[in-house]
Amino acid sequence: MAELTPEGAPRRAPRYRSLPEKLGQVVLGFEAIVVFLAGLVIYGLRALPEGVAPWWGIVAGVVVAVAMLLTTGLLRHSWGFGIGWALQAVVALGAFAVPAILVVALVFGGMWAYATIGGARIEQRVIEQRVQSERDSKG
């Protein structure tokens, strides 16, 4: 029997989320926390050039972190992954202010690449296995 909402209407099945979408959301979510903390590091080290107020480091960290969190919701669209790649480039550019941010960019960039590229390969393999299983069960 179908599950019902409190109003008595049948409950909709949840939307299918692909593996790259799920993994990408996890990576961007954790990276948003690290990027915010990197903004605090830029502020604390006063790493911005002369003439730029140090608090812009915090602003940059918050803006990029919020952009990453918003992008997690956009990964249901193919263009959302493009935004994710652009954000990875923005984080890598932060290495000009604090070279240690390059380590963050490489680690999370690698995880993002695996989530998008490797996740898509795994997803395709699972689909092929399901199709084969359906063929085998039909005879």
Coordinates of C-alpha atoms in Angstrom, one line a residue, residues 3-105:
E3 CA 2.4 5.8 1.9
L4 CA 0.1 8.8 2.5
T5 CA 0.8 12.3 3.6
P6 CA -1.1 13.7 6.6
E7 CA -3.6 15.2 4.1
G8 CA -4.3 11.8 2.7
A9 CA -2.5 12.3 -0.7
P10 CA 0.0 9.7 -1.9
R11 CA 3.6 10.5 -1.0
R12 CA 5.8 11.2 -4.0
A13 CA 8.9 9.1 -4.5
P14 CA 12.1 11.0 -3.8
R15 CA 14.0 12.3 -6.8
Y16 CA 16.8 10.0 -8.0
R17 CA 20.2 11.5 -7.3
S18 CA 23.2 10.3 -9.3
L19 CA 26.4 9.3 -7.7
P20 CA 28.3 12.3 -9.0
E21 CA 25.7 14.6 -7.5
K22 CA 25.8 12.8 -4.1
L23 CA 29.6 12.8 -3.9
G24 CA 29.9 16.3 -5.3
Q25 CA 27.6 17.6 -2.6
V26 CA 29.6 16.0 0.1
V27 CA 32.9 17.4 -1.3
L28 CA 31.6 20.9 -1.7
G29 CA 30.0 20.9 1.7
F30 CA 33.2 20.0 3.5
E31 CA 35.2 22.2 1.3
A32 CA 33.0 25.2 2.2
I33 CA 34.0 24.8 5.8
V34 CA 37.7 24.6 4.9
V35 CA 37.4 27.6 2.6
F36 CA 35.8 29.7 5.3
L37 CA 38.6 28.8 7.7
A38 CA 41.1 29.7 4.9
G39 CA 39.5 33.1 4.8
L40 CA 40.2 33.5 8.5
V41 CA 43.8 32.5 7.9
I42 CA 44.2 35.1 5.2
Y43 CA 42.8 37.7 7.6
G44 CA 44.9 36.5 10.6
L45 CA 48.2 36.5 8.6
R46 CA 47.4 39.8 7.0
A47 CA 48.3 38.1 3.7
L48 CA 46.5 40.6 1.3
P49 CA 48.5 43.2 -0.5
E50 CA 49.1 46.7 0.8
G51 CA 46.1 48.9 0.4
V52 CA 43.6 46.0 0.8
A53 CA 42.0 45.8 4.2
P54 CA 42.7 42.5 6.0
W55 CA 39.0 41.8 6.6
W56 CA 38.5 41.2 2.9
G57 CA 40.1 37.8 3.6
I58 CA 37.1 36.9 5.7
V59 CA 34.7 38.3 3.2
A60 CA 36.3 36.3 0.4
G61 CA 36.2 33.1 2.5
V62 CA 32.5 33.6 3.3
V63 CA 31.5 34.4 -0.2
V64 CA 33.3 31.4 -1.7
A65 CA 32.0 29.1 1.1
V66 CA 28.4 30.3 0.5
A67 CA 28.8 29.9 -3.2
M68 CA 29.9 26.3 -2.6
L69 CA 27.0 25.6 -0.4
L70 CA 24.6 27.0 -3.0
T71 CA 26.3 25.0 -5.7
T72 CA 25.5 21.8 -3.9
G73 CA 21.8 22.4 -4.7
L74 CA 22.7 23.1 -8.4
L75 CA 24.4 19.8 -9.0
R76 CA 21.1 18.3 -10.2
H77 CA 21.8 20.2 -13.4
S78 CA 24.8 19.5 -15.6
W79 CA 25.9 23.1 -15.6
G80 CA 26.1 22.9 -11.8
F81 CA 29.3 20.8 -12.2
G82 CA 30.8 23.6 -14.3
I83 CA 30.2 26.0 -11.4
G84 CA 31.9 23.5 -9.1
W85 CA 35.0 23.4 -11.4
A86 CA 35.1 27.2 -11.4
L87 CA 35.0 27.3 -7.6
Q88 CA 37.9 24.8 -7.5
A89 CA 39.9 27.3 -9.7
V90 CA 38.9 30.2 -7.3
V91 CA 40.2 28.2 -4.3
A92 CA 43.5 27.5 -6.2
L93 CA 43.9 31.2 -6.9
G94 CA 43.8 31.7 -3.1
A95 CA 47.3 30.2 -3.1
F96 CA 48.6 33.5 -4.4
A97 CA 47.7 35.0 -1.0
V98 CA 48.7 32.0 1.2
P99 CA 50.7 29.3 -0.6
A100 CA 49.5 26.6 1.9
I101 CA 46.0 27.0 0.3
L102 CA 47.4 25.2 -2.7
V103 CA 47.4 22.0 -0.6
V104 CA 43.7 22.6 0.1
A105 CA 43.1 23.2 -3.6

